[in-house]
Amino acid sequence: MPVGKIYARRIAVLATSAALTLTGLLTTAPAAQAAMPTPVSAATARTYLAALTVKAEGSTSGYSRDLFPHWITQSGTCNTRETVLKRDGVNVVTDSSCAATSGSWYSPYDGATWTLASDVDIDHMVPLAEAWRSGANSWTTAQRQAFANDLTRPQLIAVTDNVNQAKGDLDPAKWLPSVTSYRCTYTRAWVQVKYYYNLSIDSAEKSALQSVLNGC
């Protein structure tokens, strides 16, 4: 496909967001996928899903992002966001304060590739507000901080900023990546995180997760 058509196709897909910034969008195929920790297998995810507590979602009463301290320092001058940008990007160059000054980032949610770090958000696979409604409201601040900065589980991933904003705090019953081939990975990661942190799920969320996992 000619470069012009690729560019036009990507603009058509992303132009629904007023926040779209064209300057960072590459018109070539992605050099690499985002490299969050590999989620458990579909079979294991189905086992985990069956073990999760199913109940009506709680309230957001009392919720604040400030109750989940992030981004914390991970190493040297690098905080969690900067660490994920380096992990998930290609040829990432950083300055003395660990800010990414160049590189490229492929967003598996929508298939876009960006060359400006400012066009990339670090998505919490299980959003902070969703976690709050699912049991994190009873956690200590230290537990919420660990959750919000978890580099060990598949909880953090670099994606297109406006796509992350469109996802917001929605669960898989209300939002899934537009790249359908990534939905299996996405749901496996979602279930793994909820299982590890002993968070509940609601019935619609469980049905949506089951539907995707049964096709994995």
Coordinates of C-alpha atoms in Angstrom, one line a residue:
M1 CA 0.0 0.0 0.0
P2 CA 1.4 3.4 -0.9
V3 CA 2.7 5.5 2.0
G4 CA 0.0 8.1 1.3
K5 CA -2.8 5.6 1.7
I6 CA -1.3 4.3 4.9
Y7 CA -1.2 7.8 6.3
A8 CA -4.7 8.5 5.2
R9 CA -6.0 5.3 6.7
R10 CA -4.4 6.0 10.0
I11 CA -5.7 9.5 10.1
A12 CA -9.2 8.3 9.3
V13 CA -9.0 5.8 12.2
L14 CA -7.7 8.3 14.7
A15 CA -9.3 11.6 13.7
T16 CA -12.4 11.0 15.9
S17 CA -10.3 12.4 18.8
A18 CA -9.8 16.2 18.9
A19 CA -6.7 15.5 20.9
L20 CA -4.9 13.8 18.0
T21 CA -1.4 15.2 17.3
L22 CA -0.3 14.3 13.8
T23 CA 3.4 15.3 14.1
G24 CA 4.3 12.2 16.1
L25 CA 2.6 9.7 13.8
L26 CA 4.8 7.5 11.7
T27 CA 3.6 6.3 8.3
T28 CA 5.7 3.1 8.2
A29 CA 5.0 -0.3 9.7
P30 CA 5.8 -0.7 13.4
A31 CA 9.3 -1.8 14.3
A32 CA 8.3 -3.6 17.5
Q33 CA 5.4 -4.4 19.8
A34 CA 5.1 -2.9 23.3
A35 CA 6.9 -5.2 25.6
M36 CA 4.9 -5.4 28.8
P37 CA 5.4 -8.7 30.8
T38 CA 3.8 -11.6 28.9
P39 CA 0.4 -12.4 30.4
V40 CA -0.6 -15.9 31.5
S41 CA -1.9 -18.3 28.9
A42 CA -5.6 -18.3 27.9
A43 CA -6.1 -21.6 29.7
T44 CA -4.6 -20.2 32.9
A45 CA -6.6 -17.0 32.5
R46 CA -9.8 -19.0 32.2
T47 CA -8.9 -20.8 35.4
Y48 CA -8.2 -17.5 37.2
L49 CA -11.4 -16.0 35.8
A50 CA -13.4 -18.8 37.3
A51 CA -11.8 -18.2 40.7
L52 CA -12.5 -14.4 40.8
T53 CA -15.3 -13.1 43.1
V54 CA -18.3 -11.9 41.1
K55 CA -20.3 -9.1 42.6
A56 CA -21.8 -5.8 41.7
E57 CA -19.3 -3.1 41.2
G58 CA -18.7 -0.8 44.1
S59 CA -18.9 3.0 44.3
T60 CA -16.3 5.6 43.3
S61 CA -17.1 7.5 46.5
G62 CA -13.9 8.7 48.1
Y63 CA -11.8 7.8 45.0
S64 CA -8.9 10.0 43.9
R65 CA -5.9 9.2 41.7
D66 CA -3.8 10.8 44.4
L67 CA -4.6 7.7 46.6
F68 CA -2.6 5.6 44.1
P69 CA 0.8 7.5 44.2
H70 CA 2.5 7.4 40.8
W71 CA 4.8 7.8 39.1
I72 CA 7.4 6.7 41.6
T73 CA 11.2 6.5 41.2
Q74 CA 12.3 3.2 39.8
S75 CA 16.0 3.5 39.3
G76 CA 18.3 6.5 39.4
T77 CA 16.4 9.5 38.0
C78 CA 13.9 7.3 36.1
N79 CA 10.3 7.1 37.3
T80 CA 7.7 4.4 36.3
R81 CA 6.5 6.3 33.3
E82 CA 10.0 6.8 31.9
T83 CA 10.9 3.2 32.6
V84 CA 7.9 1.9 30.6
L85 CA 8.6 4.3 27.8
K86 CA 12.2 2.9 27.5
R87 CA 10.9 -0.7 27.9
D88 CA 8.2 -0.4 25.3
G89 CA 9.9 1.8 22.8
V90 CA 12.4 1.3 20.0
N91 CA 15.7 3.3 19.9
V92 CA 14.7 5.4 22.8
V93 CA 17.2 8.1 23.8
T94 CA 16.8 9.8 27.2
D95 CA 18.4 12.9 28.7
S96 CA 20.1 13.3 32.0
S97 CA 16.8 13.4 33.8
C98 CA 15.6 10.2 32.1
A99 CA 13.0 12.0 29.8
A100 CA 12.7 10.4 26.4
T101 CA 14.0 12.8 23.7
S102 CA 13.6 10.5 20.8
G103 CA 12.4 7.0 19.8
S104 CA 9.3 5.3 18.5
W105 CA 6.4 3.6 20.2
Y106 CA 3.9 1.2 18.7
S107 CA 0.5 1.2 20.4
P108 CA -1.0 -2.3 20.2
Y109 CA -4.5 -1.0 21.1
D110 CA -4.9 0.9 17.8
G111 CA -2.0 -0.1 15.7
A112 CA -0.5 3.5 15.6
T113 CA 3.3 4.3 15.9
W114 CA 4.5 7.5 17.4
T115 CA 7.8 9.3 17.5
L116 CA 7.0 11.8 20.3
A117 CA 6.8 10.6 23.9
S118 CA 4.2 13.3 24.5
D119 CA 1.8 11.3 22.2
V120 CA 2.1 8.3 24.4
D121 CA 0.3 7.5 27.7
I122 CA 1.2 4.7 30.1
D123 CA -2.1 2.8 30.5
H124 CA -3.0 1.0 33.7
M125 CA -4.4 -2.3 32.3
V126 CA -6.9 -2.4 35.2
P127 CA -7.6 1.3 35.7
L128 CA -7.1 2.9 39.1
A129 CA -10.8 3.8 39.5
E130 CA -11.9 0.3 38.4
A131 CA -9.5 -1.2 41.0
W132 CA -11.0 1.1 43.6
R133 CA -14.5 -0.1 42.8
S134 CA -13.3 -3.7 42.8
G135 CA -11.7 -3.7 46.2
A136 CA -8.7 -1.3 46.3
N137 CA -10.8 1.1 48.3
S138 CA -9.9 -1.0 51.4
W139 CA -6.1 -1.2 50.6
T140 CA -3.4 0.8 52.3
T141 CA -1.7 3.6 50.4
A142 CA 1.4 1.4 50.1
Q143 CA -0.7 -1.3 48.4
R144 CA -2.2 1.2 46.0
Q145 CA 1.2 2.6 45.1
A146 CA 2.5 -0.9 44.3
F147 CA -0.5 -1.5 42.1
A148 CA -0.2 1.8 40.2
N149 CA 3.5 1.2 39.5
D150 CA 3.6 -2.5 39.0
L151 CA 6.3 -3.4 36.4
T152 CA 6.2 -7.2 37.2
R153 CA 2.6 -8.0 36.2
P154 CA 1.1 -7.0 32.7
Q155 CA -0.4 -3.9 34.3
L156 CA 1.4 -1.0 32.5
I157 CA 1.8 -0.5 28.8
A158 CA 2.6 2.4 26.5
V159 CA -0.3 3.3 24.1
T160 CA -1.6 6.2 22.1
D161 CA -2.6 8.9 24.5
N162 CA -6.1 9.7 23.2
V163 CA -6.9 5.9 23.0
N164 CA -6.0 5.6 26.7
Q165 CA -8.2 8.6 27.5
A166 CA -11.1 7.0 25.5
K167 CA -10.7 3.8 27.6
G168 CA -10.8 5.8 30.8
D169 CA -11.8 3.6 33.7
L170 CA -14.0 1.2 31.6
D171 CA -13.8 -2.6 32.0
P172 CA -13.9 -5.0 29.1
A173 CA -17.7 -5.1 29.0
K174 CA -17.6 -1.5 27.9
W175 CA -14.2 -1.2 26.1
L176 CA -11.7 -3.4 24.2
P177 CA -8.8 -2.5 21.9
S178 CA -9.9 -1.7 18.4
V179 CA -7.2 -4.1 17.1
T180 CA -9.1 -7.3 17.5
S181 CA -6.0 -9.5 17.3
Y182 CA -4.8 -7.9 20.5
R183 CA -7.9 -8.6 22.5
C184 CA -6.8 -12.0 23.6
T185 CA -3.6 -10.6 25.1
Y186 CA -5.5 -7.8 26.7
T187 CA -8.1 -10.0 28.4
R188 CA -5.4 -12.4 29.6
A189 CA -3.5 -9.5 31.1
W190 CA -6.7 -8.0 32.7
V191 CA -7.6 -11.3 34.4
Q192 CA -4.1 -11.9 35.6
V193 CA -3.9 -8.5 37.3
K194 CA -7.3 -8.8 38.9
Y195 CA -6.5 -12.3 40.1
Y196 CA -3.1 -11.3 41.5
Y197 CA -4.6 -8.4 43.4
N198 CA -7.7 -10.3 44.5
L199 CA -10.0 -7.8 42.9
S200 CA -13.7 -8.6 42.1
I201 CA -15.4 -8.6 38.8
D202 CA -19.1 -7.8 37.9
S203 CA -21.2 -10.2 35.9
A204 CA -21.1 -8.2 32.6
E205 CA -17.3 -7.9 32.9
K206 CA -17.0 -11.7 33.4
S207 CA -19.2 -12.4 30.4
A208 CA -17.1 -10.2 28.2
L209 CA -13.8 -11.7 29.4
Q210 CA -15.2 -15.2 28.9
S211 CA -16.3 -14.4 25.4
V212 CA -12.8 -13.2 24.4
L213 CA -10.9 -15.9 26.2
N214 CA -13.0 -18.7 24.7
G215 CA -11.8 -17.6 21.3
C216 CA -8.2 -17.5 22.3

